[in-house]
């Protein structure tokens, strides 16, 4: 197993997956709403890298038709690159919506700490359980 | 005729989605207009679904395929409708149409942001239809995300209480969507195509690889299909939900997610470890029924009950063989029974089980239909739920899956307990405050009444279920 193979394998597979799991660790351990959102974004970043990595071809060049190209040229797979754009746009929309939710949660509970928000919600539910539209 | 039929599946998705984007314009014309637009779109979708279902029945069609931009797969996206999926589309769109009446005329239905809610509603209609029809893995991901965002808008527009539920749901779905993308791209890296029914599938891949991909899909689709352990959001979202939202979550989005997971698991041969998935499915069932039994809010009870039903269906699907034949009929009956239950609950207008005390006098018809829906879900004789449940249990027993049989039977006991607990509170608990409980006829109570009559008719004449069962066996998923 050559060093080049190990590096390539790390870059396209294990590296992105490590980033995904760092994000997952953040979601599971953080109590601050903004830190949870950042962790979700870290996960998204990892998966986007993974998508690009899937299209990796050894010694491949960008799949753009330029002067002097021959049929012997090897290209990287362009499909995952197209897919990653959609994934980025979707994660942007979800992040924007999440930030809106965080602002609304802060306005209602005056806190960004998820445990304290749950405590306050339980107090609200016990005092006045329904229909605060 | 055939050419026209091939063109219409896309309308079920494109029209609701286009109007979702136009809602801000309609709002400028009139504040009440977005609600009526939703009902109109629901009517349009229901008509198309009925037309397609009739075409399958009368013209002897096997399949309708629509390729976007005439690009054949794997180069383009394909929408496929089989007899089974046409039945799902028919049921889902009909229920959405009936839900439209609640959206406009239910007095208990009050939301903070009516116009945002209309956008979420239309997004949910488009995505649930697309998830059932799409044959492209990345397209499934995109509509899965649209479903998630629509669900978030719906949960957020409900009440101030909905913010916390939405955030909770958001975390689960964010993790789910990341795993879904990893799974889809891993399938692509093996198959070299995103087409779901390509001749190349994971059948030739190593067992461990298939297991990992199966688990990733299970995690990703388990959030909306309500499969354990991705169900922590249920009490928060259902606890603050209104009539329309609870139905959208419980019947529409859960059904399309579960259906698409069946489709992916079949197409890509993902059931590599029957035991592992069975453990997940049966845990979902057991925990769902116990949580439903312990809940004090009827909406949460039936939210957890819906989770348990997903567990039963997934377990039956994983077992395969004779048992799997009962998945689709049971799926239909569960959808019908759950719709009756939710429609009835929201007509009665009382969500705390402890406060139900004798309130059947307030709405006699809805109390009766709640009993019919609940008992059909529990599988009581003379109701449609009995025939599919007994058929499934018999198949499980004869296929020698005795442990699965015992767990389903034990969970059914819990189900019977909590349904009887609710009915006992509703009918037999002494009230003491008779003054406020005068019967007042509600036109909306006719909706669960019609559905209850269907359940009753199917229970008394099970030949219809058998006929449907035979027809369903002919077509693919």
mmCIF file of N, CA, C and O in Angstrom, chain A residues 17 20-21 24 27-28 33 36-37 40 43-44 47-48 50-51 54 77 79-80 83-84 86-87 90 93-94 97-98 100-102 104-105 108-109 114 117-118 121 125 129-133, chain B residues 110-112 138 141-142 145 149 152-153 156 158-164 166-168 170-171 174-175 177-179 181-186 188-189 194 236 239-241 297 299 351-352 355:
data_model
loop_
_atom_site.group_PDB
_atom_site.id
_atom_site.type_symbol
_atom_site.label_atom_id
_atom_site.label_comp_id
_atom_site.label_asym_id
_atom_site.label_seq_id
_atom_site.Cartn_x
_atom_site.Cartn_y
_atom_site.Cartn_z
ATOM 1 N N UNK A 17 -15.433 11.757 6.485
ATOM 2 C CA UNK A 17 -16.257 11.058 7.481
ATOM 3 C C UNK A 17 -15.868 11.460 8.901
ATOM 4 O O UNK A 17 -16.716 11.555 9.788
ATOM 5 N N UNK A 20 -17.620 14.594 9.594
ATOM 6 C CA UNK A 20 -19.039 14.319 9.879
ATOM 7 C C UNK A 20 -19.199 13.899 11.342
ATOM 8 O O UNK A 20 -20.076 14.391 12.064
ATOM 9 N N UNK A 21 -18.324 13.001 11.797
ATOM 10 C CA UNK A 21 -18.472 12.503 13.169
ATOM 11 C C UNK A 21 -18.086 13.556 14.217
ATOM 12 O O UNK A 21 -18.628 13.547 15.321
ATOM 13 N N UNK A 24 -21.217 15.429 14.522
ATOM 14 C CA UNK A 24 -22.187 14.631 15.285
ATOM 15 C C UNK A 24 -21.878 14.695 16.782
ATOM 16 O O UNK A 24 -22.780 14.845 17.624
ATOM 17 N N UNK A 27 -23.124 17.944 18.102
ATOM 18 C CA UNK A 27 -24.592 17.970 18.291
ATOM 19 C C UNK A 27 -24.970 17.245 19.582
ATOM 20 O O UNK A 27 -25.829 17.693 20.338
ATOM 21 N N UNK A 28 -24.283 16.130 19.829
ATOM 22 C CA UNK A 28 -24.655 15.321 20.997
ATOM 23 C C UNK A 28 -24.180 15.926 22.308
ATOM 24 O O UNK A 28 -24.768 15.680 23.361
ATOM 25 N N UNK A 33 -27.512 26.579 21.690
ATOM 26 C CA UNK A 33 -28.203 26.373 20.409
ATOM 27 C C UNK A 33 -27.321 26.725 19.215
ATOM 28 O O UNK A 33 -27.317 26.020 18.201
ATOM 29 N N UNK A 36 -24.836 24.094 18.572
ATOM 30 C CA UNK A 36 -25.479 22.931 17.931
ATOM 31 C C UNK A 36 -25.614 23.187 16.428
ATOM 32 O O UNK A 36 -25.328 22.310 15.605
ATOM 33 N N UNK A 37 -26.011 24.412 16.087
ATOM 34 C CA UNK A 37 -26.144 24.751 14.657
ATOM 35 C C UNK A 37 -24.805 24.679 13.937
ATOM 36 O O UNK A 37 -24.720 24.192 12.801
ATOM 37 N N UNK A 40 -24.062 21.200 13.234
ATOM 38 C CA UNK A 40 -24.814 20.697 12.064
ATOM 39 C C UNK A 40 -24.104 21.126 10.779
ATOM 40 O O UNK A 40 -23.952 20.338 9.837
ATOM 41 N N UNK A 43 -21.103 19.006 10.104
ATOM 42 C CA UNK A 43 -21.529 17.728 9.500
ATOM 43 C C UNK A 43 -21.787 17.905 8.006
ATOM 44 O O UNK A 43 -21.381 17.077 7.185
ATOM 45 N N UNK A 44 -22.489 19.000 7.676
ATOM 46 C CA UNK A 44 -22.792 19.275 6.260
ATOM 47 C C UNK A 44 -21.511 19.440 5.450
ATOM 48 O O UNK A 44 -21.409 18.953 4.318
ATOM 49 N N UNK A 47 -19.970 16.072 4.780
ATOM 50 C CA UNK A 47 -20.662 15.280 3.760
ATOM 51 C C UNK A 47 -20.451 15.879 2.365
ATOM 52 O O UNK A 47 -20.338 15.136 1.381
ATOM 53 N N UNK A 48 -20.346 17.209 2.290
ATOM 54 C CA UNK A 48 -20.087 17.822 0.983
ATOM 55 C C UNK A 48 -18.706 17.427 0.459
ATOM 56 O O UNK A 48 -18.541 17.165 -0.739
ATOM 57 N N UNK A 50 -17.261 14.665 1.195
ATOM 58 C CA UNK A 50 -17.396 13.256 0.826
ATOM 59 C C UNK A 50 -17.970 13.114 -0.583
ATOM 60 O O UNK A 50 -17.507 12.286 -1.379
ATOM 61 N N UNK A 51 -18.970 13.979 -0.876
ATOM 62 C CA UNK A 51 -19.600 13.910 -2.215
ATOM 63 C C UNK A 51 -18.552 14.200 -3.301
ATOM 64 O O UNK A 51 -18.456 13.488 -4.294
ATOM 65 N N UNK A 54 -16.213 11.321 -3.782
ATOM 66 C CA UNK A 54 -16.751 10.168 -4.526
ATOM 67 C C UNK A 54 -16.410 10.271 -6.019
ATOM 68 O O UNK A 54 -16.179 9.267 -6.694
ATOM 69 N N UNK A 77 -15.156 12.579 -12.060
ATOM 70 C CA UNK A 77 -16.599 12.444 -12.326
ATOM 71 C C UNK A 77 -17.305 13.781 -12.056
ATOM 72 O O UNK A 77 -17.269 14.284 -10.940
ATOM 73 N N UNK A 79 -20.546 14.426 -12.089
ATOM 74 C CA UNK A 79 -21.890 14.357 -11.478
ATOM 75 C C UNK A 79 -21.894 14.729 -9.986
ATOM 76 O O UNK A 79 -22.682 15.582 -9.567
ATOM 77 N N UNK A 80 -20.999 14.137 -9.167
ATOM 78 C CA UNK A 80 -21.001 14.528 -7.748
ATOM 79 C C UNK A 80 -20.759 16.025 -7.554
ATOM 80 O O UNK A 80 -21.279 16.623 -6.609
ATOM 81 N N UNK A 83 -23.985 17.577 -7.932
ATOM 82 C CA UNK A 83 -24.861 17.254 -6.800
ATOM 83 C C UNK A 83 -24.497 18.064 -5.564
ATOM 84 O O UNK A 83 -25.358 18.481 -4.794
ATOM 85 N N UNK A 84 -23.198 18.302 -5.394
ATOM 86 C CA UNK A 84 -22.755 18.990 -4.178
ATOM 87 C C UNK A 84 -23.294 20.422 -4.137
ATOM 88 O O UNK A 84 -23.593 20.950 -3.065
ATOM 89 N N UNK A 86 -26.242 21.408 -5.180
ATOM 90 C CA UNK A 86 -27.610 21.306 -4.649
ATOM 91 C C UNK A 86 -27.573 21.098 -3.143
ATOM 92 O O UNK A 86 -28.322 21.730 -2.395
ATOM 93 N N UNK A 87 -26.669 20.207 -2.706
ATOM 94 C CA UNK A 87 -26.574 19.913 -1.273
ATOM 95 C C UNK A 87 -26.196 21.166 -0.484
ATOM 96 O O UNK A 87 -26.720 21.421 0.599
ATOM 97 N N UNK A 90 -29.217 23.515 -0.253
ATOM 98 C CA UNK A 90 -30.205 23.008 0.710
ATOM 99 C C UNK A 90 -29.728 23.258 2.136
ATOM 100 O O UNK A 90 -30.485 23.724 2.988
ATOM 101 N N UNK A 93 -30.281 26.809 3.133
ATOM 102 C CA UNK A 93 -31.679 27.107 3.469
ATOM 103 C C UNK A 93 -32.016 26.607 4.868
ATOM 104 O O UNK A 93 -32.652 27.308 5.658
ATOM 105 N N UNK A 94 -31.555 25.375 5.167
ATOM 106 C CA UNK A 94 -31.852 24.804 6.486
ATOM 107 C C UNK A 94 -31.177 25.631 7.579
ATOM 108 O O UNK A 94 -31.771 25.903 8.629
ATOM 109 N N UNK A 97 -33.122 28.821 8.185
ATOM 110 C CA UNK A 97 -34.341 28.540 8.949
ATOM 111 C C UNK A 97 -34.004 28.242 10.414
ATOM 112 O O UNK A 97 -34.711 28.679 11.326
ATOM 113 N N UNK A 98 -32.884 27.526 10.628
ATOM 114 C CA UNK A 98 -32.486 27.192 12.010
ATOM 115 C C UNK A 98 -32.169 28.461 12.781
ATOM 116 O O UNK A 98 -32.528 28.578 13.957
ATOM 117 N N UNK A 100 -33.423 31.383 12.309
ATOM 118 C CA UNK A 100 -34.715 32.005 12.623
ATOM 119 C C UNK A 100 -35.314 31.358 13.884
ATOM 120 O O UNK A 100 -35.786 32.042 14.802
ATOM 121 N N UNK A 101 -35.223 30.030 13.924
ATOM 122 C CA UNK A 101 -35.766 29.317 15.088
ATOM 123 C C UNK A 101 -35.030 29.694 16.370
ATOM 124 O O UNK A 101 -35.640 29.881 17.417
ATOM 125 N N UNK A 102 -33.689 29.831 16.255
ATOM 126 C CA UNK A 102 -32.890 30.178 17.431
ATOM 127 C C UNK A 102 -33.302 31.561 17.938
ATOM 128 O O UNK A 102 -33.472 31.772 19.151
ATOM 129 N N UNK A 104 -36.182 33.043 17.583
ATOM 130 C CA UNK A 104 -37.512 32.940 18.181
ATOM 131 C C UNK A 104 -37.444 32.254 19.546
ATOM 132 O O UNK A 104 -38.141 32.652 20.486
ATOM 133 N N UNK A 105 -36.598 31.229 19.650
ATOM 134 C CA UNK A 105 -36.460 30.539 20.936
ATOM 135 C C UNK A 105 -35.873 31.475 21.978
ATOM 136 O O UNK A 105 -36.293 31.487 23.129
ATOM 137 N N UNK A 108 -38.473 33.899 23.211
ATOM 138 C CA UNK A 108 -39.488 33.307 24.094
ATOM 139 C C UNK A 108 -38.920 32.878 25.444
ATOM 140 O O UNK A 108 -39.547 33.059 26.476
ATOM 141 N N UNK A 109 -37.717 32.310 25.439
ATOM 142 C CA UNK A 109 -37.191 31.735 26.691
ATOM 143 C C UNK A 109 -36.050 32.541 27.290
ATOM 144 O O UNK A 109 -35.551 32.212 28.369
ATOM 145 N N UNK A 114 -30.044 24.846 25.911
ATOM 146 C CA UNK A 114 -31.156 23.936 25.618
ATOM 147 C C UNK A 114 -31.765 23.350 26.898
ATOM 148 O O UNK A 114 -32.993 23.197 26.993
ATOM 149 N N UNK A 117 -33.943 25.930 28.452
ATOM 150 C CA UNK A 117 -35.157 26.111 27.644
ATOM 151 C C UNK A 117 -36.177 25.012 27.967
ATOM 152 O O UNK A 117 -37.363 25.267 28.149
ATOM 153 N N UNK A 118 -35.670 23.770 28.094
ATOM 154 C CA UNK A 118 -36.580 22.675 28.437
ATOM 155 C C UNK A 118 -37.210 22.884 29.811
ATOM 156 O O UNK A 118 -38.408 22.638 30.003
ATOM 157 N N UNK A 121 -39.831 25.491 29.528
ATOM 158 C CA UNK A 121 -40.995 24.983 28.796
ATOM 159 C C UNK A 121 -41.850 24.105 29.711
ATOM 160 O O UNK A 121 -43.085 24.184 29.696
ATOM 161 N N UNK A 125 -45.649 24.686 30.690
ATOM 162 C CA UNK A 125 -46.665 23.657 30.456
ATOM 163 C C UNK A 125 -47.448 23.365 31.730
ATOM 164 O O UNK A 125 -48.649 23.123 31.695
ATOM 165 N N UNK A 129 -51.180 25.089 30.168
ATOM 166 C CA UNK A 129 -50.716 24.022 29.295
ATOM 167 C C UNK A 129 -51.040 24.152 27.811
ATOM 168 O O UNK A 129 -50.504 23.452 27.004
ATOM 169 N N UNK A 130 -51.891 25.037 27.375
ATOM 170 C CA UNK A 130 -52.326 24.943 25.985
ATOM 171 C C UNK A 130 -52.557 26.306 25.343
ATOM 172 O O UNK A 130 -52.750 27.317 26.030
ATOM 173 N N UNK A 131 -52.523 26.304 24.060
ATOM 174 C CA UNK A 131 -53.116 27.366 23.260
ATOM 175 C C UNK A 131 -52.541 28.757 23.409
ATOM 176 O O UNK A 131 -53.283 29.733 23.375
ATOM 177 N N UNK A 132 -51.254 28.899 23.620
ATOM 178 C CA UNK A 132 -50.694 30.244 23.588
ATOM 179 C C UNK A 132 -50.264 30.566 22.159
ATOM 180 O O UNK A 132 -49.116 30.436 21.796
ATOM 181 N N UNK A 133 -51.223 30.907 21.365
ATOM 182 C CA UNK A 133 -50.944 31.114 19.927
ATOM 183 C C UNK A 133 -50.159 32.405 19.727
ATOM 184 O O UNK A 133 -50.475 33.393 20.330
ATOM 185 N N UNK B 110 -56.317 27.268 14.832
ATOM 186 C CA UNK B 110 -55.836 28.654 14.807
ATOM 187 C C UNK B 110 -54.314 28.612 14.758
ATOM 188 O O UNK B 110 -53.690 27.951 15.582
ATOM 189 N N UNK B 111 -53.740 29.285 13.787
ATOM 190 C CA UNK B 111 -52.277 29.298 13.700
ATOM 191 C C UNK B 111 -51.783 30.739 13.725
ATOM 192 O O UNK B 111 -52.520 31.665 13.425
ATOM 193 N N UNK B 112 -50.519 30.871 14.107
ATOM 194 C CA UNK B 112 -49.918 32.205 14.192
ATOM 195 C C UNK B 112 -49.781 32.813 12.806
ATOM 196 O O UNK B 112 -50.135 33.933 12.557
ATOM 197 N N UNK B 138 -31.079 10.857 -5.841
ATOM 198 C CA UNK B 138 -30.782 12.227 -5.405
ATOM 199 C C UNK B 138 -32.057 13.070 -5.380
ATOM 200 O O UNK B 138 -32.209 13.946 -4.540
ATOM 201 N N UNK B 141 -33.656 12.524 -2.206
ATOM 202 C CA UNK B 141 -33.023 13.354 -1.165
ATOM 203 C C UNK B 141 -33.577 14.780 -1.195
ATOM 204 O O UNK B 141 -33.914 15.354 -0.158
ATOM 205 N N UNK B 142 -33.687 15.343 -2.404
ATOM 206 C CA UNK B 142 -34.162 16.734 -2.530
ATOM 207 C C UNK B 142 -35.589 16.855 -1.982
ATOM 208 O O UNK B 142 -35.891 17.751 -1.194
ATOM 209 N N UNK B 145 -35.753 16.658 1.718
ATOM 210 C CA UNK B 145 -35.418 17.945 2.346
ATOM 211 C C UNK B 145 -36.593 18.918 2.247
ATOM 212 O O UNK B 145 -36.857 19.669 3.188
ATOM 213 N N UNK B 149 -38.376 20.690 5.397
ATOM 214 C CA UNK B 149 -38.563 22.135 5.563
ATOM 215 C C UNK B 149 -40.058 22.457 5.678
ATOM 216 O O UNK B 149 -40.458 23.272 6.508
ATOM 217 N N UNK B 152 -41.112 21.589 9.091
ATOM 218 C CA UNK B 152 -40.614 22.592 10.046
ATOM 219 C C UNK B 152 -41.483 23.842 10.010
ATOM 220 O O UNK B 152 -41.815 24.416 11.048
ATOM 221 N N UNK B 153 -41.862 24.270 8.793
ATOM 222 C CA UNK B 153 -42.716 25.463 8.673
ATOM 223 C C UNK B 153 -44.060 25.193 9.353
ATOM 224 O O UNK B 153 -44.566 26.022 10.113
ATOM 225 N N UNK B 156 -43.619 25.118 13.133
ATOM 226 C CA UNK B 156 -43.304 26.446 13.670
ATOM 227 C C UNK B 156 -44.524 27.359 13.613
ATOM 228 O O UNK B 156 -44.734 28.167 14.512
ATOM 229 N N UNK B 158 -47.537 26.587 13.962
ATOM 230 C CA UNK B 158 -48.611 26.138 14.842
ATOM 231 C C UNK B 158 -48.835 27.053 16.038
ATOM 232 O O UNK B 158 -49.828 27.697 16.181
ATOM 233 N N UNK B 159 -47.899 27.038 16.950
ATOM 234 C CA UNK B 159 -47.997 27.829 18.162
ATOM 235 C C UNK B 159 -46.604 28.228 18.609
ATOM 236 O O UNK B 159 -45.626 27.696 18.113
ATOM 237 N N UNK B 160 -46.530 29.132 19.608
ATOM 238 C CA UNK B 160 -45.219 29.521 20.132
ATOM 239 C C UNK B 160 -44.509 28.286 20.687
ATOM 240 O O UNK B 160 -43.310 28.157 20.630
ATOM 241 N N UNK B 161 -45.330 27.376 21.230
ATOM 242 C CA UNK B 161 -44.801 26.144 21.790
ATOM 243 C C UNK B 161 -44.092 25.328 20.705
ATOM 244 O O UNK B 161 -43.214 24.531 20.984
ATOM 245 N N UNK B 162 -44.517 25.564 19.442
ATOM 246 C CA UNK B 162 -43.981 24.801 18.333
ATOM 247 C C UNK B 162 -42.511 25.051 18.046
ATOM 248 O O UNK B 162 -41.854 24.220 17.427
ATOM 249 N N UNK B 163 -41.958 26.188 18.499
ATOM 250 C CA UNK B 163 -40.551 26.489 18.215
ATOM 251 C C UNK B 163 -39.622 25.409 18.772
ATOM 252 O O UNK B 163 -38.695 24.974 18.097
ATOM 253 N N UNK B 164 -39.885 25.008 20.014
ATOM 254 C CA UNK B 164 -39.011 24.018 20.636
ATOM 255 C C UNK B 164 -39.145 22.671 19.920
ATOM 256 O O UNK B 164 -38.140 22.009 19.637
ATOM 257 N N UNK B 166 -40.003 22.243 16.865
ATOM 258 C CA UNK B 166 -39.375 22.364 15.548
ATOM 259 C C UNK B 166 -37.865 22.221 15.643
ATOM 260 O O UNK B 166 -37.247 21.568 14.806
ATOM 261 N N UNK B 167 -37.272 22.851 16.668
ATOM 262 C CA UNK B 167 -35.813 22.786 16.796
ATOM 263 C C UNK B 167 -35.372 21.339 17.042
ATOM 264 O O UNK B 167 -34.384 20.867 16.480
ATOM 265 N N UNK B 168 -36.146 20.671 17.884
ATOM 266 C CA UNK B 168 -35.873 19.276 18.187
ATOM 267 C C UNK B 168 -35.931 18.432 16.901
ATOM 268 O O UNK B 168 -35.032 17.625 16.619
ATOM 269 N N UNK B 170 -35.662 19.555 13.892
ATOM 270 C CA UNK B 170 -34.608 20.007 12.978
ATOM 271 C C UNK B 170 -33.300 19.244 13.208
ATOM 272 O O UNK B 170 -32.635 18.832 12.263
ATOM 273 N N UNK B 171 -32.960 19.045 14.493
ATOM 274 C CA UNK B 171 -31.701 18.347 14.795
ATOM 275 C C UNK B 171 -31.763 16.914 14.264
ATOM 276 O O UNK B 171 -30.831 16.430 13.610
ATOM 277 N N UNK B 174 -31.631 16.981 10.455
ATOM 278 C CA UNK B 174 -30.327 17.394 9.925
ATOM 279 C C UNK B 174 -29.371 16.201 9.931
ATOM 280 O O UNK B 174 -28.651 15.961 8.946
ATOM 281 N N UNK B 175 -29.402 15.447 11.033
ATOM 282 C CA UNK B 175 -28.545 14.254 11.098
ATOM 283 C C UNK B 175 -29.013 13.245 10.038
ATOM 284 O O UNK B 175 -28.210 12.659 9.306
ATOM 285 N N UNK B 177 -30.546 13.788 7.206
ATOM 286 C CA UNK B 177 -30.251 14.144 5.814
ATOM 287 C C UNK B 177 -28.773 13.939 5.493
ATOM 288 O O UNK B 177 -28.429 13.580 4.361
ATOM 289 N N UNK B 178 -27.887 14.149 6.491
ATOM 290 C CA UNK B 178 -26.457 13.902 6.253
ATOM 291 C C UNK B 178 -26.226 12.414 5.975
ATOM 292 O O UNK B 178 -25.538 12.039 5.009
ATOM 293 N N UNK B 179 -26.866 11.557 6.781
ATOM 294 C CA UNK B 179 -26.698 10.113 6.570
ATOM 295 C C UNK B 179 -27.325 9.665 5.239
ATOM 296 O O UNK B 179 -26.812 8.770 4.577
ATOM 297 N N UNK B 181 -27.486 11.465 2.509
ATOM 298 C CA UNK B 181 -26.552 11.835 1.435
ATOM 299 C C UNK B 181 -25.385 10.860 1.356
ATOM 300 O O UNK B 181 -24.970 10.451 0.259
ATOM 301 N N UNK B 182 -24.833 10.508 2.539
ATOM 302 C CA UNK B 182 -23.699 9.557 2.538
ATOM 303 C C UNK B 182 -24.148 8.242 1.903
ATOM 304 O O UNK B 182 -23.442 7.664 1.061
ATOM 305 N N UNK B 183 -25.359 7.790 2.291
ATOM 306 C CA UNK B 183 -25.857 6.510 1.755
ATOM 307 C C UNK B 183 -26.028 6.581 0.236
ATOM 308 O O UNK B 183 -25.580 5.693 -0.488
ATOM 309 N N UNK B 184 -26.656 7.679 -0.221
ATOM 310 C CA UNK B 184 -26.935 7.804 -1.662
ATOM 311 C C UNK B 184 -25.634 7.856 -2.470
ATOM 312 O O UNK B 184 -25.481 7.177 -3.480
ATOM 313 N N UNK B 185 -24.677 8.653 -1.976
ATOM 314 C CA UNK B 185 -23.412 8.760 -2.721
ATOM 315 C C UNK B 185 -22.603 7.460 -2.662
ATOM 316 O O UNK B 185 -21.874 7.138 -3.604
ATOM 317 N N UNK B 186 -22.759 6.712 -1.561
ATOM 318 C CA UNK B 186 -22.060 5.425 -1.489
ATOM 319 C C UNK B 186 -22.677 4.450 -2.480
ATOM 320 O O UNK B 186 -21.960 3.677 -3.134
ATOM 321 N N UNK B 188 -24.097 5.359 -5.233
ATOM 322 C CA UNK B 188 -23.638 5.853 -6.537
ATOM 323 C C UNK B 188 -22.219 5.379 -6.830
ATOM 324 O O UNK B 188 -21.904 4.969 -7.952
ATOM 325 N N UNK B 189 -21.356 5.428 -5.790
ATOM 326 C CA UNK B 189 -19.967 5.028 -6.028
ATOM 327 C C UNK B 189 -19.885 3.543 -6.373
ATOM 328 O O UNK B 189 -18.979 3.121 -7.087
ATOM 329 N N UNK B 194 -27.593 6.836 -10.279
ATOM 330 C CA UNK B 194 -28.498 7.205 -9.184
ATOM 331 C C UNK B 194 -29.891 6.637 -9.419
ATOM 332 O O UNK B 194 -30.797 6.866 -8.633
ATOM 333 N N UNK B 236 -42.847 16.544 21.527
ATOM 334 C CA UNK B 236 -42.764 18.011 21.421
ATOM 335 C C UNK B 236 -43.571 18.527 20.240
ATOM 336 O O UNK B 236 -44.244 19.542 20.340
ATOM 337 N N UNK B 239 -47.406 17.461 20.747
ATOM 338 C CA UNK B 239 -47.977 18.121 21.925
ATOM 339 C C UNK B 239 -48.476 19.516 21.615
ATOM 340 O O UNK B 239 -49.410 20.004 22.240
ATOM 341 N N UNK B 240 -47.862 20.209 20.644
ATOM 342 C CA UNK B 240 -48.292 21.566 20.339
ATOM 343 C C UNK B 240 -48.995 21.660 19.000
ATOM 344 O O UNK B 240 -49.155 22.735 18.455
ATOM 345 N N UNK B 241 -49.402 20.491 18.448
ATOM 346 C CA UNK B 241 -49.902 20.522 17.064
ATOM 347 C C UNK B 241 -51.396 20.821 16.987
ATOM 348 O O UNK B 241 -52.147 20.594 17.927
ATOM 349 N N UNK B 297 -51.765 13.092 26.596
ATOM 350 C CA UNK B 297 -52.337 13.924 25.549
ATOM 351 C C UNK B 297 -52.729 12.994 24.387
ATOM 352 O O UNK B 297 -51.907 12.188 23.947
ATOM 353 N N UNK B 299 -53.198 13.520 21.262
ATOM 354 C CA UNK B 299 -52.404 13.708 20.037
ATOM 355 C C UNK B 299 -51.074 12.973 20.142
ATOM 356 O O UNK B 299 -50.626 12.310 19.205
ATOM 357 N N UNK B 351 -57.949 17.584 24.127
ATOM 358 C CA UNK B 351 -56.722 16.819 23.875
ATOM 359 C C UNK B 351 -56.194 16.075 25.101
ATOM 360 O O UNK B 351 -55.435 15.135 24.976
ATOM 361 N N UNK B 352 -56.566 16.536 26.304
ATOM 362 C CA UNK B 352 -56.088 15.849 27.508
ATOM 363 C C UNK B 352 -57.017 14.679 27.832
ATOM 364 O O UNK B 352 -58.228 14.872 27.965
ATOM 365 N N UNK B 355 -59.288 15.040 30.767
ATOM 366 C CA UNK B 355 -60.416 15.978 30.673
ATOM 367 C C UNK B 355 -61.525 15.494 29.733
ATOM 368 O O UNK B 355 -62.448 16.232 29.440
#
